[in-house]
Amino acid sequence: MRNKVLTVDDSKTVRIIVRKAFKPYDCEILEAANGVEGLAVAAKEMPDLILLDVTMPVMDGVEMLTKLKADPQLKSIPVMMLTAEGGRDNVLKIAKIGVRDYIVKPFKEEVLVEKAGRIIELKPLSDGPAKARSIFDPATLLVVEDKPAIVQQIQEGLKHTPWKIHGVSTQGEAIDFCTKSPPDLIMISLSLPEDAAFTLFRLIRTNVKTKYTPVFGLVVKTETAPQQQAQTVGFTTVITKPIDLGELETKIAKAMNLDTSQRYFAIEGDCLMMKVSDNSSQSVIAEVATYMKPKMAEAVDAGHNKVIIDVHQLKSLHMGVIKLLVQAMQTCRDLGMQFAIVGNSVIATECKGFEDTRTWTFHESVDEAKSSLGKQPALAGA
């Protein structure tokens, strides 16, 4: 639900600045030119935050604040006072009436948004349904780590992705980076000196620009205390060292809510291609299984009734892969799709050793598999 922010100020210019400051966020800005109007709007709209000028005609900010706090229906609305430099002491005196914060005019828009973001949830405004981000879209990742070898390891391990990996070694450098260009995801070494990782995490969460940014902790597996602390304070997840880069990539994609289906499924000609790469970890198998049925149904809906299951990159077979292939074949049968499997000699030989897989037929190339589908109207491979 959109936040309502009421700005009560006799200066139209200030009200325009307030409206402009909150424009990137999902907020409705309400306006009033004095305390009387402000009370009326507050009673009608019940805003989530009131930005209240001190000096105004008809009814000033102090009187409006007093009446607001005396009204049982309105007293819980948080108020931030706006004042000129000379009115700072006055604001501090009336703070006991009940204000959450104050800001001195002239103010910077980002300061206003930052302070408001400490009081209400400010969510970025989106124009219509957001397009799902893909695993092939660029992104910026920040690694806060005082050990260069770890940063290099992550950069090297993820160089096949379109992600830019930036490494910094201190809390201050990280804050500067986030201020200039908020990253899409942040990884922080939990071993930074003087508890800097947790201080940095709190700063990230209090900054409206990084409030919702996924934050991973990096730590040696045996250091359980910082892992527990990270989970308690709200880190998105903890990655243990030595880092499993395949697992890290999967967790990054999940944390950034990326569509990874294009890694495994694509339409080529009149066929749906389903590819299982050499990385057939349990997390990858689970990921493919999640996309499988909707992608096949989507292909059928689009007029494609042929599937090539390509596992030729696999170097060995394990039960997870077997279950995935069985599930794929059954889904094809349920949807009335023809299918053929592309494999290699190692996989074909290993399949001979299992009761459920020894009758499977593997083709040596995609072209051969496509050709077989053209010749055989009945299901192949099972």
Tab-separated table of C-alpha atoms in Angstrom:
chain	number	residue	atom	x	y	z
A	1	MET	CA	0.000	0.000	0.000
A	2	ARG	CA	1.315	3.459	-0.882
A	3	ASN	CA	2.603	5.652	1.893
A	4	LYS	CA	0.921	9.005	2.370
A	5	VAL	CA	3.199	11.911	3.209
A	6	LEU	CA	1.581	15.200	4.246
A	7	THR	CA	3.692	18.333	3.810
A	8	VAL	CA	2.361	21.322	5.780
A	9	ASP	CA	4.199	24.476	4.748
A	10	ASP	CA	3.157	27.945	3.631
A	11	SER	CA	5.990	27.926	1.074
A	12	LYS	CA	4.834	26.505	-2.219
A	13	THR	CA	8.478	26.111	-3.191
A	14	VAL	CA	9.152	23.838	-0.224
A	15	ARG	CA	6.065	21.764	-1.026
A	16	ILE	CA	7.314	21.390	-4.613
A	17	ILE	CA	10.742	20.304	-3.359
A	18	VAL	CA	9.116	17.736	-1.057
A	19	ARG	CA	7.010	16.366	-3.906
A	20	LYS	CA	10.101	16.141	-6.127
A	21	ALA	CA	12.151	14.424	-3.411
A	22	PHE	CA	9.621	11.613	-3.009
A	23	LYS	CA	8.838	11.236	-6.719
A	24	PRO	CA	11.023	8.108	-7.173
A	25	TYR	CA	9.168	6.350	-4.344
A	26	ASP	CA	5.746	4.809	-4.017
A	27	CYS	CA	4.278	7.715	-2.050
A	28	GLU	CA	1.217	9.925	-2.294
A	29	ILE	CA	2.095	13.504	-1.388
A	30	LEU	CA	-0.607	15.544	0.319
A	31	GLU	CA	-0.261	19.300	0.814
A	32	ALA	CA	-1.496	21.949	3.224
A	33	ALA	CA	-0.476	25.619	3.518
A	34	ASN	CA	-1.015	26.045	7.293
A	35	GLY	CA	-1.859	24.189	10.482
A	36	VAL	CA	-5.623	24.432	10.078
A	37	GLU	CA	-5.502	22.902	6.632
A	38	GLY	CA	-2.942	20.383	7.860
A	39	LEU	CA	-5.189	19.123	10.647
A	40	ALA	CA	-8.119	18.791	8.247
A	41	VAL	CA	-6.075	16.813	5.717
A	42	ALA	CA	-4.571	14.649	8.464
A	43	ALA	CA	-8.025	13.776	9.862
A	44	LYS	CA	-9.336	12.884	6.408
A	45	GLU	CA	-6.351	11.051	4.933
A	46	MET	CA	-4.525	9.637	7.996
A	47	PRO	CA	-1.025	10.104	6.475
A	48	ASP	CA	1.878	7.847	7.389
A	49	LEU	CA	4.174	10.845	7.943
A	50	ILE	CA	3.713	14.591	8.387
A	51	LEU	CA	6.433	17.074	7.389
A	52	LEU	CA	5.521	20.142	9.441
A	53	ASP	CA	6.881	23.663	9.074
A	54	VAL	CA	7.293	25.645	12.294
A	55	THR	CA	6.460	29.181	11.129
A	56	MET	CA	3.191	29.532	9.196
A	57	PRO	CA	0.231	31.940	9.067
A	58	VAL	CA	-3.233	31.109	10.480
A	59	MET	CA	-1.888	28.255	12.626
A	60	ASP	CA	1.818	27.609	13.090
A	61	GLY	CA	3.528	24.250	13.363
A	62	VAL	CA	3.767	24.230	17.153
A	63	GLU	CA	0.026	24.754	17.596
A	64	MET	CA	-0.805	22.158	14.976
A	65	LEU	CA	1.573	19.675	16.589
A	66	THR	CA	-0.030	20.305	20.001
A	67	LYS	CA	-3.540	19.737	18.650
A	68	LEU	CA	-2.398	16.696	16.690
A	69	LYS	CA	-0.916	15.023	19.747
A	70	ALA	CA	-4.030	15.826	21.786
A	71	ASP	CA	-6.275	14.031	19.285
A	72	PRO	CA	-6.569	10.289	20.055
A	73	GLN	CA	-7.135	9.491	16.379
A	74	LEU	CA	-4.136	11.458	15.106
A	75	LYS	CA	-1.547	11.396	17.864
A	76	SER	CA	0.231	8.293	16.565
A	77	ILE	CA	1.079	9.865	13.180
A	78	PRO	CA	4.852	10.486	13.123
A	79	VAL	CA	5.894	14.104	12.593
A	80	MET	CA	9.117	15.544	11.223
A	81	MET	CA	9.556	19.280	11.794
A	82	LEU	CA	10.981	21.579	9.110
A	83	THR	CA	12.620	24.720	10.403
A	84	ALA	CA	14.968	27.525	9.399
A	85	GLU	CA	18.458	27.555	10.898
A	86	GLY	CA	17.393	30.036	13.571
A	87	GLY	CA	14.514	27.830	14.648
A	88	ARG	CA	16.609	24.794	15.555
A	89	ASP	CA	16.550	25.561	19.302
A	90	ASN	CA	12.792	26.069	19.178
A	91	VAL	CA	12.335	22.651	17.574
A	92	LEU	CA	14.443	21.048	20.267
A	93	LYS	CA	12.260	22.697	22.916
A	94	ILE	CA	9.029	21.425	21.374
A	95	ALA	CA	10.467	17.969	20.690
A	96	LYS	CA	9.002	16.824	23.986
A	97	ILE	CA	5.539	17.332	22.489
A	98	GLY	CA	6.299	14.503	20.144
A	99	VAL	CA	8.381	14.777	16.951
A	100	ARG	CA	10.326	11.933	15.406
A	101	ASP	CA	12.993	14.095	13.773
A	102	TYR	CA	13.645	17.537	12.341
A	103	ILE	CA	15.379	18.992	9.318
A	104	VAL	CA	16.813	22.463	8.824
A	105	LYS	CA	15.977	24.549	5.754
A	106	PRO	CA	17.389	24.751	3.169
A	107	PHE	CA	17.737	20.995	2.998
A	108	LYS	CA	18.943	18.531	0.398
A	109	GLU	CA	16.343	16.208	-1.053
A	110	GLU	CA	18.435	13.125	-0.307
A	111	VAL	CA	18.722	14.150	3.367
A	112	LEU	CA	14.951	14.542	3.604
A	113	VAL	CA	14.384	11.134	1.976
A	114	GLU	CA	17.007	9.492	4.168
A	115	LYS	CA	15.407	10.810	7.369
A	116	ALA	CA	11.897	9.964	6.190
A	117	GLY	CA	13.124	6.484	5.271
A	118	ARG	CA	14.055	5.912	8.899
A	119	ILE	CA	10.416	6.468	9.880
A	120	ILE	CA	8.415	4.894	7.031
A	121	GLU	CA	9.101	2.219	4.443
A	122	LEU	CA	10.066	3.907	1.192
A	123	LYS	CA	9.756	1.515	-1.715
A	124	PRO	CA	11.015	2.499	-5.180
A	125	LEU	CA	8.247	3.356	-7.603
A	126	SER	CA	7.816	0.948	-10.515
A	127	ASP	CA	6.053	1.783	-13.762
A	128	GLY	CA	3.564	-1.008	-14.298
A	129	PRO	CA	4.420	-4.685	-13.961
A	130	ALA	CA	8.174	-5.035	-13.584
A	131	LYS	CA	9.967	-7.025	-16.262
A	132	ALA	CA	11.605	-10.061	-14.724
A	133	ARG	CA	15.369	-9.633	-14.637
A	134	SER	CA	17.288	-12.352	-16.398
A	135	ILE	CA	20.454	-14.176	-15.462
A	136	PHE	CA	21.899	-12.603	-18.621
A	137	ASP	CA	21.194	-9.005	-17.528
A	138	PRO	CA	24.105	-6.927	-16.184
A	139	ALA	CA	24.305	-6.287	-12.436
A	140	THR	CA	26.720	-4.732	-9.979
A	141	LEU	CA	28.010	-6.751	-7.039
A	142	LEU	CA	30.093	-5.276	-4.226
A	143	VAL	CA	32.503	-7.463	-2.238
A	144	VAL	CA	33.706	-5.958	1.052
A	145	GLU	CA	36.707	-8.103	1.897
A	146	ASP	CA	40.164	-7.237	3.265
A	147	LYS	CA	41.706	-10.339	1.684
A	148	PRO	CA	42.393	-9.613	-2.031
A	149	ALA	CA	42.643	-13.320	-2.885
A	150	ILE	CA	38.983	-13.837	-1.996
A	151	VAL	CA	37.872	-10.907	-4.154
A	152	GLN	CA	39.945	-12.255	-7.048
A	153	GLN	CA	38.503	-15.720	-6.536
A	154	ILE	CA	34.952	-14.390	-6.799
A	155	GLN	CA	35.782	-12.210	-9.807
A	156	GLU	CA	37.436	-15.128	-11.576
A	157	GLY	CA	34.694	-17.598	-10.678
A	158	LEU	CA	31.902	-15.334	-11.936
A	159	LYS	CA	33.650	-13.873	-14.976
A	160	HIS	CA	31.379	-15.855	-17.308
A	161	THR	CA	28.407	-13.849	-16.020
A	162	PRO	CA	27.468	-10.303	-17.114
A	163	TRP	CA	27.944	-9.124	-13.509
A	164	LYS	CA	30.530	-6.528	-12.553
A	165	ILE	CA	32.307	-7.490	-9.335
A	166	HIS	CA	33.796	-4.585	-7.390
A	167	GLY	CA	36.041	-5.213	-4.406
A	168	VAL	CA	36.706	-2.842	-1.497
A	169	SER	CA	38.520	-3.587	1.726
A	170	THR	CA	37.026	-1.235	4.326
A	171	GLN	CA	33.683	-0.109	5.702
A	172	GLY	CA	34.332	3.483	4.579
A	173	GLU	CA	35.046	2.456	0.999
A	174	ALA	CA	31.873	0.394	0.973
A	175	ILE	CA	29.745	3.317	2.181
A	176	ASP	CA	31.274	5.605	-0.449
A	177	PHE	CA	30.557	3.048	-3.166
A	178	CYS	CA	26.939	2.546	-2.049
A	179	THR	CA	26.361	6.306	-1.899
A	180	LYS	CA	27.621	6.877	-5.442
A	181	SER	CA	26.142	3.780	-7.085
A	182	PRO	CA	23.990	1.417	-4.990
A	183	PRO	CA	24.919	-2.159	-5.988
A	184	ASP	CA	22.445	-4.943	-6.721
A	185	LEU	CA	23.987	-7.214	-4.080
A	186	ILE	CA	26.627	-6.867	-1.366
A	187	MET	CA	28.947	-9.519	0.083
A	188	ILE	CA	30.674	-8.663	3.369
A	189	SER	CA	33.441	-10.568	5.115
A	190	LEU	CA	32.263	-11.288	8.644
A	191	SER	CA	35.926	-11.307	9.672
A	192	LEU	CA	36.507	-7.593	9.121
A	193	PRO	CA	38.228	-6.070	12.183
A	194	GLU	CA	36.305	-4.394	15.022
A	195	ASP	CA	32.929	-5.881	14.119
A	196	ALA	CA	32.900	-3.707	10.997
A	197	ALA	CA	30.755	-6.201	9.058
A	198	PHE	CA	27.803	-5.774	11.406
A	199	THR	CA	28.211	-2.002	11.696
A	200	LEU	CA	28.246	-1.817	7.903
A	201	PHE	CA	25.167	-4.036	7.689
A	202	ARG	CA	23.236	-1.671	9.982
A	203	LEU	CA	24.287	1.334	7.891
A	204	ILE	CA	23.188	-0.436	4.712
A	205	ARG	CA	19.790	-1.198	6.176
A	206	THR	CA	19.241	2.384	7.396
A	207	ASN	CA	20.059	3.856	3.965
A	208	VAL	CA	16.902	4.094	1.890
A	209	LYS	CA	18.883	3.320	-1.284
A	210	THR	CA	20.207	-0.003	0.032
A	211	LYS	CA	17.493	-0.902	2.503
A	212	TYR	CA	16.304	-3.836	0.396
A	213	THR	CA	19.643	-4.813	-1.178
A	214	PRO	CA	20.523	-8.492	-0.566
A	215	VAL	CA	23.531	-8.798	1.755
A	216	PHE	CA	25.614	-11.988	1.994
A	217	GLY	CA	28.098	-12.760	4.751
A	218	LEU	CA	31.439	-14.425	3.929
A	219	VAL	CA	33.080	-16.497	6.648
A	220	VAL	CA	35.177	-19.595	7.308
A	221	LYS	CA	32.919	-22.610	7.858
A	222	THR	CA	34.175	-23.340	11.384
A	223	GLU	CA	33.489	-19.801	12.651
A	224	THR	CA	29.957	-20.476	13.805
A	225	ALA	CA	29.491	-17.507	16.136
A	226	PRO	CA	29.586	-14.808	13.412
A	227	GLN	CA	27.393	-17.018	11.228
A	228	GLN	CA	24.746	-17.140	13.939
A	229	GLN	CA	25.060	-13.395	14.551
A	230	ALA	CA	24.645	-12.697	10.815
A	231	GLN	CA	21.512	-14.819	10.664
A	232	THR	CA	20.140	-13.102	13.765
A	233	VAL	CA	20.592	-9.536	12.471
A	234	GLY	CA	19.128	-10.354	9.056
A	235	PHE	CA	21.872	-11.073	6.510
A	236	THR	CA	20.245	-12.590	3.406
A	237	THR	CA	22.487	-15.654	3.647
A	238	VAL	CA	25.976	-16.729	4.705
A	239	ILE	CA	28.546	-18.142	2.248
A	240	THR	CA	31.262	-20.248	3.823
A	241	LYS	CA	34.905	-20.394	2.742
A	242	PRO	CA	36.306	-22.053	0.734
A	243	ILE	CA	33.638	-20.686	-1.553
A	244	ASP	CA	31.652	-23.032	-3.778
A	245	LEU	CA	31.331	-20.639	-6.718
A	246	GLY	CA	28.542	-22.625	-8.355
A	247	GLU	CA	26.515	-22.423	-5.162
A	248	LEU	CA	27.370	-18.728	-4.800
A	249	GLU	CA	26.132	-17.990	-8.322
A	250	THR	CA	22.889	-19.863	-7.676
A	251	LYS	CA	22.297	-17.995	-4.407
A	252	ILE	CA	23.056	-14.638	-6.015
A	253	ALA	CA	20.546	-15.332	-8.791
A	254	LYS	CA	17.928	-16.358	-6.235
A	255	ALA	CA	18.572	-13.364	-3.972
A	256	MET	CA	18.236	-10.960	-6.915
A	257	ASN	CA	15.133	-12.844	-8.102
A	258	LEU	CA	16.623	-13.456	-11.543
A	259	ASP	CA	14.962	-15.585	-14.180
A	260	THR	CA	17.529	-18.358	-14.768
A	261	SER	CA	15.342	-20.514	-17.011
A	262	GLN	CA	17.181	-19.394	-20.146
A	263	ARG	CA	20.201	-21.350	-18.962
A	264	TYR	CA	18.267	-24.573	-19.346
A	265	PHE	CA	15.373	-23.951	-21.741
A	266	ALA	CA	15.196	-22.344	-25.189
A	267	ILE	CA	13.151	-22.667	-28.362
A	268	GLU	CA	15.228	-23.678	-31.381
A	269	GLY	CA	13.256	-24.068	-34.587
A	270	ASP	CA	10.227	-26.186	-33.775
A	271	CYS	CA	11.797	-27.793	-30.669
A	272	LEU	CA	12.075	-26.903	-27.002
A	273	MET	CA	15.687	-27.474	-25.934
A	274	MET	CA	16.282	-28.602	-22.361
A	275	LYS	CA	19.959	-28.555	-21.399
A	276	VAL	CA	21.613	-29.976	-18.301
A	277	SER	CA	25.220	-28.836	-18.035
A	278	ASP	CA	28.135	-30.503	-16.290
A	279	ASN	CA	27.211	-28.571	-13.130
A	280	SER	CA	24.468	-30.925	-11.981
A	281	SER	CA	24.536	-30.070	-8.282
A	282	GLN	CA	21.394	-30.574	-6.245
A	283	SER	CA	20.617	-26.854	-6.369
A	284	VAL	CA	20.889	-26.861	-10.175
A	285	ILE	CA	18.742	-29.991	-10.461
A	286	ALA	CA	16.112	-28.379	-8.245
A	287	GLU	CA	16.239	-25.215	-10.336
A	288	VAL	CA	15.722	-27.101	-13.612
A	289	ALA	CA	12.891	-29.136	-12.071
A	290	THR	CA	11.134	-25.946	-10.971
A	291	TYR	CA	11.114	-24.516	-14.491
A	292	MET	CA	10.468	-27.782	-16.335
A	293	LYS	CA	6.680	-28.175	-16.340
A	294	PRO	CA	5.806	-24.492	-16.935
A	295	LYS	CA	8.362	-24.223	-19.745
A	296	MET	CA	7.075	-27.345	-21.468
A	297	ALA	CA	3.470	-26.213	-21.066
A	298	GLU	CA	4.438	-22.810	-22.441
A	299	ALA	CA	6.030	-24.503	-25.479
A	300	VAL	CA	2.924	-26.563	-26.136
A	301	ASP	CA	0.759	-23.472	-25.833
A	302	ALA	CA	2.965	-21.791	-28.451
A	303	GLY	CA	2.579	-24.709	-30.862
A	304	HIS	CA	5.789	-26.677	-30.165
A	305	ASN	CA	5.361	-30.355	-29.347
A	306	LYS	CA	8.966	-31.593	-29.575
A	307	VAL	CA	11.586	-31.609	-26.855
A	308	ILE	CA	15.323	-32.290	-27.093
A	309	ILE	CA	16.771	-33.260	-23.693
A	310	ASP	CA	20.471	-32.496	-23.998
A	311	VAL	CA	22.762	-34.019	-21.355
A	312	HIS	CA	25.863	-34.508	-23.485
A	313	GLN	CA	27.912	-32.180	-21.237
A	314	LEU	CA	27.419	-34.428	-18.208
A	315	LYS	CA	30.555	-36.272	-17.134
A	316	SER	CA	28.803	-38.714	-14.831
A	317	LEU	CA	25.372	-39.815	-13.756
A	318	HIS	CA	23.838	-39.657	-10.295
A	319	MET	CA	20.420	-40.319	-8.852
A	320	GLY	CA	19.433	-36.645	-8.945
A	321	VAL	CA	19.985	-36.485	-12.703
A	322	ILE	CA	18.157	-39.777	-13.258
A	323	LYS	CA	15.114	-38.545	-11.322
A	324	LEU	CA	15.188	-35.277	-13.273
A	325	LEU	CA	15.245	-37.098	-16.639
A	326	VAL	CA	12.463	-39.462	-15.560
A	327	GLN	CA	10.414	-36.444	-14.536
A	328	ALA	CA	11.147	-34.741	-17.864
A	329	MET	CA	10.040	-37.779	-19.863
A	330	GLN	CA	6.848	-38.162	-17.835
A	331	THR	CA	6.034	-34.477	-18.249
A	332	CYS	CA	6.468	-34.886	-22.025
A	333	ARG	CA	4.079	-37.834	-22.017
A	334	ASP	CA	1.544	-35.934	-19.903
A	335	LEU	CA	1.650	-33.002	-22.317
A	336	GLY	CA	1.657	-35.167	-25.450
A	337	MET	CA	5.141	-34.017	-26.520
A	338	GLN	CA	7.695	-36.073	-28.453
A	339	PHE	CA	11.164	-36.153	-26.967
A	340	ALA	CA	14.660	-37.403	-27.713
A	341	ILE	CA	17.814	-37.431	-25.589
A	342	VAL	CA	21.290	-36.255	-26.597
A	343	GLY	CA	24.075	-37.821	-24.531
A	344	ASN	CA	27.614	-39.120	-24.629
A	345	SER	CA	29.140	-42.577	-24.432
A	346	VAL	CA	29.929	-42.328	-20.701
A	347	ILE	CA	26.362	-41.465	-19.758
A	348	ALA	CA	24.938	-44.060	-22.150
A	349	THR	CA	27.159	-46.750	-20.614
A	350	GLU	CA	26.284	-45.776	-17.042
A	351	CYS	CA	22.574	-45.928	-17.885
A	352	LYS	CA	22.974	-49.589	-18.842
A	353	GLY	CA	23.734	-50.300	-15.196
A	354	PHE	CA	20.357	-49.229	-13.843
A	355	GLU	CA	17.120	-51.109	-14.253
A	356	ASP	CA	15.107	-47.943	-14.918
A	357	THR	CA	17.524	-46.445	-17.443
A	358	ARG	CA	19.047	-49.314	-19.385
A	359	THR	CA	16.522	-49.010	-22.222
A	360	TRP	CA	17.103	-45.305	-22.762
A	361	THR	CA	18.290	-44.333	-26.221
A	362	PHE	CA	20.844	-41.558	-26.611
A	363	HIS	CA	21.625	-39.622	-29.771
A	364	GLU	CA	25.109	-38.297	-30.398
A	365	SER	CA	24.044	-34.849	-31.645
A	366	VAL	CA	21.135	-32.436	-31.547
A	367	ASP	CA	20.686	-32.727	-35.318
A	368	GLU	CA	20.435	-36.504	-35.046
A	369	ALA	CA	17.889	-36.187	-32.240
A	370	LYS	CA	15.792	-33.724	-34.241
A	371	SER	CA	15.903	-36.031	-37.231
A	372	SER	CA	14.674	-38.941	-35.118
A	373	LEU	CA	11.727	-36.894	-33.910
A	374	GLY	CA	10.796	-36.107	-37.497
A	375	LYS	CA	10.759	-39.780	-38.396
A	376	GLN	CA	9.104	-41.125	-35.276
A	377	PRO	CA	5.669	-39.853	-34.354
A	378	ALA	CA	5.687	-42.061	-31.298
A	379	LEU	CA	7.671	-41.214	-28.117
A	380	ALA	CA	11.360	-42.019	-28.389
A	381	GLY	CA	14.042	-42.711	-25.858
A	382	ALA	CA	12.072	-44.476	-23.123
